[in-house]
Coordinates of C-alpha atoms in Angstrom, one line a residue:
Chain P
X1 CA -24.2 8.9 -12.1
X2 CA -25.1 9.1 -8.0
X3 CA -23.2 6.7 -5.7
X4 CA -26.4 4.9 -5.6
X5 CA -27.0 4.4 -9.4
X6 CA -23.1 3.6 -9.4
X7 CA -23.1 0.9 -7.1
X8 CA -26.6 -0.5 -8.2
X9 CA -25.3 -1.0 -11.8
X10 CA -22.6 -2.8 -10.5
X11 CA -24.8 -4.6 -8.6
X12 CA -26.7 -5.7 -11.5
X13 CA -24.0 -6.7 -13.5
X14 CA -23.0 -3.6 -15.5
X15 CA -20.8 -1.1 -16.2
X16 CA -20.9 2.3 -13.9
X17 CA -19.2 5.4 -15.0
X18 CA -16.2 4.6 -12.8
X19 CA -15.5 1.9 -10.4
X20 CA -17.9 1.9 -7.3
X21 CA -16.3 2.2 -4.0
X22 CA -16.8 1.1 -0.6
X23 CA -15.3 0.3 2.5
X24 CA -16.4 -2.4 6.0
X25 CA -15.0 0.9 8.0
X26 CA -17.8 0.1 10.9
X27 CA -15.8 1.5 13.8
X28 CA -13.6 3.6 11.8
X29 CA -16.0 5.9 10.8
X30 CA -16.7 6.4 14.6
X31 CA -13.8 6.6 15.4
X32 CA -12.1 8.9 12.8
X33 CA -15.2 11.5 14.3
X34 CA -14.4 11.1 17.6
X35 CA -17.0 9.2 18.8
X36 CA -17.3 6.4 21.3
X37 CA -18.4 2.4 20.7
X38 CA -21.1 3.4 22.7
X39 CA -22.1 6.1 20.4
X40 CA -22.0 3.5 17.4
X41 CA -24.3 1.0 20.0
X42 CA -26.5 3.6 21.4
X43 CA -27.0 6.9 19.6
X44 CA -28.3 6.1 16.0
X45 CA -27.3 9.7 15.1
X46 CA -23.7 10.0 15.9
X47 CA -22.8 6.7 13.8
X48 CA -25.1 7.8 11.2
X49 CA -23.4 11.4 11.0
X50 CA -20.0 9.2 11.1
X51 CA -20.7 7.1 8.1
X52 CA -22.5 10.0 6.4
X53 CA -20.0 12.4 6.9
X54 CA -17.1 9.7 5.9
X55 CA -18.4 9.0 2.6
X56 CA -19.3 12.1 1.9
X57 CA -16.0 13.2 2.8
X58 CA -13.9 10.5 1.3
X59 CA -16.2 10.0 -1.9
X60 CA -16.6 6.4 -1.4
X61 CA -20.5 5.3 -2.6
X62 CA -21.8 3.2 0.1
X63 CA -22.8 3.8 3.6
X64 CA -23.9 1.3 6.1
X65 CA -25.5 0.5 9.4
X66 CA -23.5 -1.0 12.2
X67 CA -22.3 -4.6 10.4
X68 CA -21.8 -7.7 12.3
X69 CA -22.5 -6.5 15.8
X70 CA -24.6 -10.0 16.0
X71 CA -27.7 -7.6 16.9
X72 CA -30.3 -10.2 15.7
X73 CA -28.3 -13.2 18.5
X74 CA -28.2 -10.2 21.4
X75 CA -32.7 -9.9 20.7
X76 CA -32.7 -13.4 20.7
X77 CA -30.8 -13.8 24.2
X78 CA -27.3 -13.5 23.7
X79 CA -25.3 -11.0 25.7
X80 CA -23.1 -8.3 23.8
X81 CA -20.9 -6.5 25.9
X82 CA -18.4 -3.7 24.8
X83 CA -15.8 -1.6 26.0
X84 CA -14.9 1.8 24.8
X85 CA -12.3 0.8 22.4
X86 CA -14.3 -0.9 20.1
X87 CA -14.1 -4.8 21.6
X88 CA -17.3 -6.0 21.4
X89 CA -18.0 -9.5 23.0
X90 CA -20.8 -11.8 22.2
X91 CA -22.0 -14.4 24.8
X92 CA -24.5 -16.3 26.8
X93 CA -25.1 -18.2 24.3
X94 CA -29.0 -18.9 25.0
X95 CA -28.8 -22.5 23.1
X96 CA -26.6 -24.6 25.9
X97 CA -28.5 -27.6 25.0
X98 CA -29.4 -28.5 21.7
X99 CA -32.1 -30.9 22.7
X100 CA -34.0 -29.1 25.1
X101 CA -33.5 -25.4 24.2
X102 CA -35.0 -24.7 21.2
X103 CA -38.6 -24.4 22.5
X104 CA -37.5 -20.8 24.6
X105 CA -36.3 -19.6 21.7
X106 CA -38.6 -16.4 20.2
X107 CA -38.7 -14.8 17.3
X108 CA -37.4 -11.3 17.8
X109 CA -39.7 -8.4 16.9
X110 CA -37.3 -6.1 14.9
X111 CA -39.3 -2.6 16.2
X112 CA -38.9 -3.7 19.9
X113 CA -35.9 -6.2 20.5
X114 CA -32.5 -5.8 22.0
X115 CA -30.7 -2.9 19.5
X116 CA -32.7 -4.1 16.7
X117 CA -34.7 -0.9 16.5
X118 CA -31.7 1.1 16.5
X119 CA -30.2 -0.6 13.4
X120 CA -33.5 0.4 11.7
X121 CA -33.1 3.6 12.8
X122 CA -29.8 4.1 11.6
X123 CA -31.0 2.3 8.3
X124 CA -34.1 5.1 7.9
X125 CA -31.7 7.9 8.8
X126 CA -29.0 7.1 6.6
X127 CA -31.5 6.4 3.6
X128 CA -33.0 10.2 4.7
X129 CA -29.4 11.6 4.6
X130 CA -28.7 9.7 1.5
X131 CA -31.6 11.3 -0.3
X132 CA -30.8 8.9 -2.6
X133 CA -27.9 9.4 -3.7
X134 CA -25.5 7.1 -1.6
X135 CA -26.6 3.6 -1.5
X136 CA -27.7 2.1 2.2
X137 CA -26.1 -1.1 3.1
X138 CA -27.9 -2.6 6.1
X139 CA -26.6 -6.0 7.4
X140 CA -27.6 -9.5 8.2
X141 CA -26.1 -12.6 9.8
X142 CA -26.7 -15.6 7.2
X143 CA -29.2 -18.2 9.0
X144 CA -25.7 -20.4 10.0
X145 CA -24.1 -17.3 11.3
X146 CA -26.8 -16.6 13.6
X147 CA -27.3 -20.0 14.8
X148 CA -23.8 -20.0 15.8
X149 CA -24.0 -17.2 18.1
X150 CA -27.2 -18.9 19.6
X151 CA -25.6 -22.0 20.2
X152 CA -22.1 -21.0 20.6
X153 CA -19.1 -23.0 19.3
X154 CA -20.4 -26.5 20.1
X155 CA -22.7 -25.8 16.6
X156 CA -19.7 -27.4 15.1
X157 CA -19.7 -30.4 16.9
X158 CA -23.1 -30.6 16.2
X159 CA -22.0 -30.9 12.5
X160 CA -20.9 -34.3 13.5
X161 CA -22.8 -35.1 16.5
X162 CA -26.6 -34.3 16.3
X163 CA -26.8 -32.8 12.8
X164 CA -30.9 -33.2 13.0
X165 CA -31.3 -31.4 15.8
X166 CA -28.9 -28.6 14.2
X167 CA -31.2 -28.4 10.9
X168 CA -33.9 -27.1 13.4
X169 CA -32.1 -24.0 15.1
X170 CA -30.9 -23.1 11.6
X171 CA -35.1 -23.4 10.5
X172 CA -35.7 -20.7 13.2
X173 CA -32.6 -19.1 12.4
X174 CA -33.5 -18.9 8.8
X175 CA -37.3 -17.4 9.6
X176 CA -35.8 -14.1 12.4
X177 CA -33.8 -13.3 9.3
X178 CA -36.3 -13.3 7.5
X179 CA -38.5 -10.9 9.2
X180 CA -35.2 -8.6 10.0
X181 CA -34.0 -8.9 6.8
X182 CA -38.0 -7.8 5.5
X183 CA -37.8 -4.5 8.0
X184 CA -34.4 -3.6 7.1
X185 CA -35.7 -3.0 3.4
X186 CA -38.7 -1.3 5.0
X187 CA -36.9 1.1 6.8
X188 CA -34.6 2.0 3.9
X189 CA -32.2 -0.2 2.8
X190 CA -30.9 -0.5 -0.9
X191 CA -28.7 -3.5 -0.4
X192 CA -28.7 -6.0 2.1
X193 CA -25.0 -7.6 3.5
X194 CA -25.8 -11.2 4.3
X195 CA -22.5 -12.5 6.2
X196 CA -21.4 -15.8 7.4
X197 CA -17.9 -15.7 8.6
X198 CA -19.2 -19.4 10.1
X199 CA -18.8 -20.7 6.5
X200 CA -15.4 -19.9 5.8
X201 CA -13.4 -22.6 3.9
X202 CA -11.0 -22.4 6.4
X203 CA -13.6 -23.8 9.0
X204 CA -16.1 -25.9 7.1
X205 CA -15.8 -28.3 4.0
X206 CA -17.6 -27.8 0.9
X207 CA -20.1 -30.5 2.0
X208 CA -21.0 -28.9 5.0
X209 CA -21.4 -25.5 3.6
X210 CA -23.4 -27.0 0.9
X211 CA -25.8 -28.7 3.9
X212 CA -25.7 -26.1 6.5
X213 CA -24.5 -23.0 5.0
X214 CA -25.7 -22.7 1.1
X215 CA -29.1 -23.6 1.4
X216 CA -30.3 -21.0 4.3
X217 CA -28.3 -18.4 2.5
X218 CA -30.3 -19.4 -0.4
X219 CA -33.6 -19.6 1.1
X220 CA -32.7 -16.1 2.8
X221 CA -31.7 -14.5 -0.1
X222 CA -35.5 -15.4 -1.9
X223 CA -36.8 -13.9 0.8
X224 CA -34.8 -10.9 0.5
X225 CA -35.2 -11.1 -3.3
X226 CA -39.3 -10.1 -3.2
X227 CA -38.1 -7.2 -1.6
X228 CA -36.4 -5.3 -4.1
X229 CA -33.3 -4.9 -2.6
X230 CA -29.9 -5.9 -3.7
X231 CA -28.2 -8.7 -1.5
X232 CA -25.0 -9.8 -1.8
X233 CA -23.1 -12.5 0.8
X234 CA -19.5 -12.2 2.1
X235 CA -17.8 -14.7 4.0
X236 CA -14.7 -14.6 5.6
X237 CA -11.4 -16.0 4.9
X238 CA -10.5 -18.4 1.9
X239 CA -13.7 -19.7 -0.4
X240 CA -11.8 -20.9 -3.3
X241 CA -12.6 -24.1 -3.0
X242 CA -16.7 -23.2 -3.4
X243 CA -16.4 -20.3 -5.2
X244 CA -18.9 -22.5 -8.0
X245 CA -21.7 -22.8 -5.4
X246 CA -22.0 -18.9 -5.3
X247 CA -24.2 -18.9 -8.9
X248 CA -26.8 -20.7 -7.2
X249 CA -27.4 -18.5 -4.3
X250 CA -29.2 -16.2 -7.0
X251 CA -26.8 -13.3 -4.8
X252 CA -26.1 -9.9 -6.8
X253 CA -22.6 -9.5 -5.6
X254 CA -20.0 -11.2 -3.8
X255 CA -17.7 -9.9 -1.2
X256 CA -14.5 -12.1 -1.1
X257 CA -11.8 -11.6 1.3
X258 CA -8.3 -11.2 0.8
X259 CA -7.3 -14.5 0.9
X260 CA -9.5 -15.3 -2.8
X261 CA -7.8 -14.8 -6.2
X262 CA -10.2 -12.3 -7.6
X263 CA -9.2 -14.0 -11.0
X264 CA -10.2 -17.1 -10.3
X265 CA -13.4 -15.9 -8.8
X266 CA -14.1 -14.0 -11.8
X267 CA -13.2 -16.8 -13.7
X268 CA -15.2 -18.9 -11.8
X269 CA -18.5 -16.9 -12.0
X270 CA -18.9 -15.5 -15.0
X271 CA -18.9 -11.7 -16.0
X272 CA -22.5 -10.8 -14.5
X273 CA -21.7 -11.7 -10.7
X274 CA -20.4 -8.3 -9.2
X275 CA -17.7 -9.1 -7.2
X276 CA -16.7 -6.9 -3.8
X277 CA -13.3 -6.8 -2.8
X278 CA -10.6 -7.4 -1.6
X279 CA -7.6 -4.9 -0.4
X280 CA -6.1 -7.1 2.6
X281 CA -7.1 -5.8 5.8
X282 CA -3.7 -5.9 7.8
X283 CA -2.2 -4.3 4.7
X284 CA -5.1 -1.2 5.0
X285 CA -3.6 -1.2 8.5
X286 CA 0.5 -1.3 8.1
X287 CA 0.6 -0.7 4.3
X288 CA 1.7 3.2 2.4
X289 CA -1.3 4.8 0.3
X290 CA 1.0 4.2 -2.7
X291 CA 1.3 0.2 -1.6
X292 CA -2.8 -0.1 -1.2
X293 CA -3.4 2.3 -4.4
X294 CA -1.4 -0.5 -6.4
X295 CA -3.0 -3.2 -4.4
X296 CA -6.8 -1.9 -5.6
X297 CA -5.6 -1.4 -8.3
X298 CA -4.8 -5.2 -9.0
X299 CA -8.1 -5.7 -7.6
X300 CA -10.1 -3.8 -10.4
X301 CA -7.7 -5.4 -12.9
X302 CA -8.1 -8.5 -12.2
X303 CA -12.2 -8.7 -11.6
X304 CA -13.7 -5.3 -12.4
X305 CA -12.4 -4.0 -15.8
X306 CA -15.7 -5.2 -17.5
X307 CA -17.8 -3.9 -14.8
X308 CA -19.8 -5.6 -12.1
X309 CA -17.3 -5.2 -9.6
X310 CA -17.0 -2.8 -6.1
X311 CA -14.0 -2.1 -4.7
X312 CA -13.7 -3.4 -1.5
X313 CA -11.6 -4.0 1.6
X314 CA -11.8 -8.1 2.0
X315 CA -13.6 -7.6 6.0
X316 CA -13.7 -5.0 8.0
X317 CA -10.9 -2.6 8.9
X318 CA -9.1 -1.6 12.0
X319 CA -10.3 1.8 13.6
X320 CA -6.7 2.4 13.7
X321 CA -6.5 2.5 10.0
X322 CA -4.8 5.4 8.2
X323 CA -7.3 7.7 6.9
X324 CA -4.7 8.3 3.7
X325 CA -5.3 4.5 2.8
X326 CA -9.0 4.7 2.1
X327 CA -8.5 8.1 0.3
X328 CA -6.1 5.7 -2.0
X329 CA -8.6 3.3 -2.8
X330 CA -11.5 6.0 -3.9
X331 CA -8.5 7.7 -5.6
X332 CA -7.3 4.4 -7.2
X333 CA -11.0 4.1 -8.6
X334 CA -12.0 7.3 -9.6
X335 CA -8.8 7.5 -12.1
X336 CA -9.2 4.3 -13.4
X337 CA -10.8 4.5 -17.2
X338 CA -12.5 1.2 -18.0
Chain D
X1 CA 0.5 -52.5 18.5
X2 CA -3.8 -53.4 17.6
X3 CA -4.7 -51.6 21.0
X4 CA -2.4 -48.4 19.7
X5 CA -3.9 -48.3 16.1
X6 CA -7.5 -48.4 17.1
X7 CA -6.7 -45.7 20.1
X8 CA -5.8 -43.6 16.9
X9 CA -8.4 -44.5 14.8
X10 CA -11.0 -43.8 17.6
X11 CA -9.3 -40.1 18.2
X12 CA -9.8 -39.4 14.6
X13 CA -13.2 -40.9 14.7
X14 CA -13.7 -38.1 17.7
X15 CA -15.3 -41.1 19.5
X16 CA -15.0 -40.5 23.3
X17 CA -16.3 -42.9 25.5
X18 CA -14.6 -45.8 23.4
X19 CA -11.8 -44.0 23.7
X20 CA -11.6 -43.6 27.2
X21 CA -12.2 -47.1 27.3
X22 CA -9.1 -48.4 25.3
X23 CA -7.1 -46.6 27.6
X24 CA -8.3 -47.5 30.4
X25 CA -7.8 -51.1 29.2
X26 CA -4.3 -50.8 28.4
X27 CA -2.9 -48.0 30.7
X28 CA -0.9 -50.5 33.1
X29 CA 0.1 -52.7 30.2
X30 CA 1.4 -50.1 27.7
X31 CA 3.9 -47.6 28.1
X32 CA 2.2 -44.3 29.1
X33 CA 4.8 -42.6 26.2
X34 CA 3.5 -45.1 23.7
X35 CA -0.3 -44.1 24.0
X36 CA 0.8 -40.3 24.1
X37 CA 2.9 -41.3 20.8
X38 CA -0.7 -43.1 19.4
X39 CA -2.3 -39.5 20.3
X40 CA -0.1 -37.7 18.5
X41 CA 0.1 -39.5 15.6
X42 CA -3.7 -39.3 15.4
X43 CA -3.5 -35.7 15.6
X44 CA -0.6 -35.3 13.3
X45 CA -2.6 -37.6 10.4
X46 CA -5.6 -35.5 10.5
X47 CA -3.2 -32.2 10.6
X48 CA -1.9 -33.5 7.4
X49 CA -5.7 -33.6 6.0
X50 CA -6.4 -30.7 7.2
X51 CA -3.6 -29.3 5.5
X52 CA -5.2 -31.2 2.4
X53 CA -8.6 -29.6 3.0
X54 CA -9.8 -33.4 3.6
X55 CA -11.1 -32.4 7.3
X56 CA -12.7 -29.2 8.9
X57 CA -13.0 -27.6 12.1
X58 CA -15.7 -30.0 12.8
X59 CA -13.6 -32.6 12.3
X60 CA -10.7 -31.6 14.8
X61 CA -12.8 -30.4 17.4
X62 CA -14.4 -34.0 18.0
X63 CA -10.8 -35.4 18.0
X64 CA -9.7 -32.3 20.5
X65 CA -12.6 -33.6 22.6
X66 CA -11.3 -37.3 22.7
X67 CA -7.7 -35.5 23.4
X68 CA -8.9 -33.0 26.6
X69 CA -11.0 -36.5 27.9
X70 CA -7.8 -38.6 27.8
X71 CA -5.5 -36.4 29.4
X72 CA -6.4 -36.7 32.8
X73 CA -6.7 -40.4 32.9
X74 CA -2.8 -40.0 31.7
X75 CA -1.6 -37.4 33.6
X76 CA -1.0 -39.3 36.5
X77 CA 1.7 -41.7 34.7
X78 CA 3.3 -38.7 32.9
X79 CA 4.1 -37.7 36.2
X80 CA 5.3 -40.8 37.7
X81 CA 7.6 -41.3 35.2
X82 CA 8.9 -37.8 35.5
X83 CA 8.8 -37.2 31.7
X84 CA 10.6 -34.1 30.1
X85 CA 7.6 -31.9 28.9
X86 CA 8.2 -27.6 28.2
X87 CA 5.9 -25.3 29.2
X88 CA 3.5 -23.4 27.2
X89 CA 1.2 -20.4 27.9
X90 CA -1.2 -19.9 25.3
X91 CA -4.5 -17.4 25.0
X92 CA -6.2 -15.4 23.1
X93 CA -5.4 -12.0 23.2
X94 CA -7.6 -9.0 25.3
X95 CA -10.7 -8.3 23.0
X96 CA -11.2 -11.1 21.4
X97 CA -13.4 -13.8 22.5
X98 CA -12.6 -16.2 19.4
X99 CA -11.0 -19.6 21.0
X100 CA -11.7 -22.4 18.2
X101 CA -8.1 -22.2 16.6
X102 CA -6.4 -21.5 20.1
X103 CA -7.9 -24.3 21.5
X104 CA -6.9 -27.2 18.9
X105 CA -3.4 -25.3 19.0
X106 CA -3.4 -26.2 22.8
X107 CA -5.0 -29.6 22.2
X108 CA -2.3 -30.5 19.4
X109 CA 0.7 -28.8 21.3
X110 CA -1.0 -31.3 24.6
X111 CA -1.0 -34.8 22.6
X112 CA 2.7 -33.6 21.0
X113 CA 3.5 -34.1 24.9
X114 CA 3.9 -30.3 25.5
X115 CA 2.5 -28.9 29.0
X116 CA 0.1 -26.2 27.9
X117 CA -1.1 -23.5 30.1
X118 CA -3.8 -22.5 28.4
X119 CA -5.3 -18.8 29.5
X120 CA -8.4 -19.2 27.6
X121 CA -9.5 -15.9 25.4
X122 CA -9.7 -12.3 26.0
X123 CA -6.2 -12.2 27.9
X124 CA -4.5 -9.2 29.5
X125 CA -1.0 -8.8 28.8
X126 CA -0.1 -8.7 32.3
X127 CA -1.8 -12.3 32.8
X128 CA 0.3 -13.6 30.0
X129 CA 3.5 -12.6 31.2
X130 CA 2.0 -13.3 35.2
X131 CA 1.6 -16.8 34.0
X132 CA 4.6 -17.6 32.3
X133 CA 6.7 -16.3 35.1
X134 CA 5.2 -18.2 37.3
X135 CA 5.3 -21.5 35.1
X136 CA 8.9 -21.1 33.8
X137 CA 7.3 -21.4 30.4
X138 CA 9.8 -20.1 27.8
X139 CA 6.9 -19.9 25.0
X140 CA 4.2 -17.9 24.9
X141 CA 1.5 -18.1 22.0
X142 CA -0.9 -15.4 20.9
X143 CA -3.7 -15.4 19.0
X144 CA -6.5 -13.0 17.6
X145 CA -8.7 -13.3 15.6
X146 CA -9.3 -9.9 14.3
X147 CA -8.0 -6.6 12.9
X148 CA -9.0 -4.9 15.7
X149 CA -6.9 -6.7 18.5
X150 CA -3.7 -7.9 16.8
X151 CA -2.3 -4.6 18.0
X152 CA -2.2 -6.3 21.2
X153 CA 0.6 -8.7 20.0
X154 CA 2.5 -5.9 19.3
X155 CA 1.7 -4.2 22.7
X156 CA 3.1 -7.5 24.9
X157 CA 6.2 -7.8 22.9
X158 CA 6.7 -4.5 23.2
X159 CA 6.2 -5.1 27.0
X160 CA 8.8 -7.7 27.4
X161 CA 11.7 -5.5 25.6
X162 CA 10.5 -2.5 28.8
X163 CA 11.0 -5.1 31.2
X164 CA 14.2 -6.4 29.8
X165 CA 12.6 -10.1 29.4
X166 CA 12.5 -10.1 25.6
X167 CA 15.0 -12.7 25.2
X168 CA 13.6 -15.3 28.0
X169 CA 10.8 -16.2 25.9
X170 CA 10.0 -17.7 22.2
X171 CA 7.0 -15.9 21.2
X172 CA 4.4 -17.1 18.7
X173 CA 1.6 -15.4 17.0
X174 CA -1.4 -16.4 15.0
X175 CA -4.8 -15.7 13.7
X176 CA -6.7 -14.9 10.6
X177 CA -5.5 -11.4 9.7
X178 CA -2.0 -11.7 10.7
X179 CA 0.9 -13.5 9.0
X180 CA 5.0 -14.0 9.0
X181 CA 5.2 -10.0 7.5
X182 CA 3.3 -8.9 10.7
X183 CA 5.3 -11.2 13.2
X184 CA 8.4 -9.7 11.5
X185 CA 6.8 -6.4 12.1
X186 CA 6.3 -6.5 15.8
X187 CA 9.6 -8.6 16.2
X188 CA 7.7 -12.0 17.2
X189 CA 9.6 -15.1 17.0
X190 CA 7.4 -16.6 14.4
X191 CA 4.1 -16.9 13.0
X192 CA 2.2 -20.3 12.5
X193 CA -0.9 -20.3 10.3
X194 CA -2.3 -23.6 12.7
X195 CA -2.1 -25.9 15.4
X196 CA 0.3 -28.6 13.4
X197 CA 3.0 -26.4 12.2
X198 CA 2.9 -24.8 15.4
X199 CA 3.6 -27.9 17.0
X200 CA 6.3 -28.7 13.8
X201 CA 8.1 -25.9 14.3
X202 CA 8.2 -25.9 18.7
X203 CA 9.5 -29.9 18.0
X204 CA 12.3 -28.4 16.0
X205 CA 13.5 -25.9 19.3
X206 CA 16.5 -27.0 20.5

């Protein structure tokens, strides 16, 4: 099997000839090559070349364009600043006023706003590079997500205070993911990463996510549906408590953080969900190979020794991670017989 | 007290302008320590839901705003009655732009009576250690939100030690991807996964 047939079985609920890997190793991969954030923001080649050369290098099976830079809040006014090291800031929030500021809001054109054609290029190049054989991951903020970076952290006093006026950012949310989402597949893309860190059960209640999060993920995800790709959704930190809403997304895969029981999820959701995850981040950082090997190992035992499962890091790693602990995952999987 | 109960049930309620009007009502007939007391036990009731996973974010941000509206109208009796209050500096650490957590941590740490210098986000170590020198605070709380800053605990303890301060001040971390193992790590004084066992666990300092 390629990388790509690999991870697209698992995708779809079956069994690969070993246990897909891959890795949220955004400015890792730039950095391990020596390259600069503004190399990873600017020059779609150099961070192609670094995730290209990374996978290939490491044998992971995935490679992705630049995940959760907010790129679809910087074309629809945000600000995104960055500095060398990789600390990338987010603001000017173009939403200050819920009530009056909707109406400037636009639509962003995906081939001419903000660094949105450069995530398309990275997309198409990666997807040329690939020739098939690795599968592309492009990436899109979930319609909450998004709306959170337009409106800035007041969105979850909105929750409470003006909840009406909220349902209509996350309608024009919903619709520029929609039309990103649609360009991403266009220019390549095999799976699409819908994220919303925003829904995290350590932030919102099941309710709310159910109101505000679930059903624009849903809604996103039909979209995304009629275009062939793959999706599936990660959110951040601890989901336990609404794991059972996941089924109804109609999502190939789920990518759980650290902080989930992979046997409870797989509990939860049945065998034919393929579950991505979820070898702790800090412990990527300040754990041996030998400590993360038996860590992803866990991980496959507990959710992927039927199949339908990627092995994952839980969120994205630090660029400071030792290049010895992802070579321990890929080995980890590639010597584990199902 | 009926005045004290429905202060608390306001804050909870994240109700502000009724708020602000209770205590303006009873601020020269009540105590000024008996409507902090009402705060804090608001605060400390909905960190026990919270714990419970009964309220949200949502939820203790509207009560934080009731908290940072009330303050000021008390301040002025706190300080006329010359009550005993340590200082706190608090931020988020360079890099990181998240403030959500840090912010209720300083809100809670506030209505527990504390006098919290709060940096706001994206700190340099040097304006952490700047501003507890100059405010004789002997805590100092850091938090990050991501993988890709919590190095920078690491860096301002490991500042203190090269300037010989390490033992003047009680340092805290906290954040999503860090925990007690990495505080132990980087030789912090403690981790605290949120605001109310931050505040538990300053109340039990000697």
């Amino acid at each position: 099997m390629t990388s790509y047939q690999r991870v697209m079985t698992a995708l779809g609920g079956g069994k690969p000839d070993r246990v897909p890997v891959m890795v949220f190793n955004r400015d890792w991969t730039v950095n391990h090559l020596g390259f600069s954030a503004s190399d990873m923001l600017g020059n779609a080649e150099r961070f192609v070349f670094a995730q290209y050369y990374c996978a290939r290098s490491f044998g992971y099976d995935v490679v992705q364009d630049a995940h959760g830079i907010n790129a679809e809040s910087e074309a629809m006014g945000c600000r995104l600043t960055y500095t060398e090291d990789f600390q990338l800031k987010l603001d000017n929030n173009p939403v200050k006023d819920l009530e009056n500021d909707l109406s400037g809001l636009e639509i962003a054109d995906p081939h001419r706003d903000g660094r949105l054609p450069l995530l398309l290029n990275q997309t198409s190049r990666l997807k040329e590079l690939s020739r098939g054989e690795l599968a592309v991951n492009s990436y899109v903020q979930a319609p909450f997500r998004h709306a959170a970076m337009l409106r800035g952290n007041d969105i979850y006093r909105d929750i409470i205070r003006n909840r009406e006026k909220l349902h209509e950012l996350l309608e024009i949310a919903l619709a520029n993911q929609v039309v990103y989402a649609t360009a991403l597949v266009h220019a390549g893309a095999d799976v699409i990463a819908v994220s919303d860190p925003t829904s995290s059960g350590d932030v919102v209640s099941p309710k709310q996510w159910l109101e505000i999060g679930h059903r624009y993920v849903r809604e996103l995800v039909r979209h995304i549906k009629k275009t062939g790709a793959a999706v599936y959704l990660h959110i951040c930190g601890d989901t336990s408590d609404r794991l059972d809403t996941f089924a109804a997304l109609d999502i190939d895969g789920i990518s759980l953080d650290e902080k989930v029981d992979l046997e409870q999820a797989r509990r939860t959701l049945g065998d034919k969900m393929c579950i991505i995850g979820n070898v702790g981040t800090t412990n990527m950082l300040v754990n041996s190979p030998q400590e993360i090997a038996e860590e992803s190992l866990t991980c496959i035992e507990k959710a992927g020794a039927e199949g339908s499962f990627i092995l994952c890091t839980g969120c994205g790693i630090s660029k400071d991670c030792p290049a010895d602990n992802i070579a321990a995952m890929v080995k980890t999987a590639c010597e584990y017989h199902y | 007290m009926k005045e004290l109960s429905d202060l608390a049930e306001l804050i909870k309620q994240g109700e502000v302008a009724e708020s602000i009007e209770t205590v303006k009502k009873i601020i020269d007939e009540i105590a000024v320590e008996q409507i902090i007391g009402a705060m804090t036990a608001a605060m400390r009731e909905l960190g026990e839901q919270f714990e419970k996973k009964e309220v949200f974010i949502p939820e203790l941000l509207v009560a934080s705003d009731v908290i940072t509206e009330l303050m000021p109208l008390l301040e002025p009796y706190i300080l006329k009655r010359n009550m005993q209050r340590k200082n706190v500096v608090i931020g988020t650490v360079e890099g990181d732009i998240h403030e959500i957590g840090k912010n209720i941590v300083s809100i809670v740490l506030k209505a527990e009576g504390y006098n919290v210098i709060d940096l706001g986000t994206d700190v340099g170590i040097g304006q952490f250690l700047a501003a507890a020198s100059e405010q004789g605070a002997s805590i100092i709380g850091l938090s990050t939100l991501m993988t890709t800053t919590m190095h920078v605990q690491q860096d301002l303890i490991a500042e203190l030690v090269e300037r010989g301060e390490r033992d003047g001040y009680f340092v805290i971390i906290g954040g999503a991807p860090v925990s007690s193992r990495w505080a132990d790590r980087i030789g912090a004084d403690a981790y605290c996964a949120d605001a109310f066992s931050t505040a538990a666990l300053l109340n039990s300092l000697p």
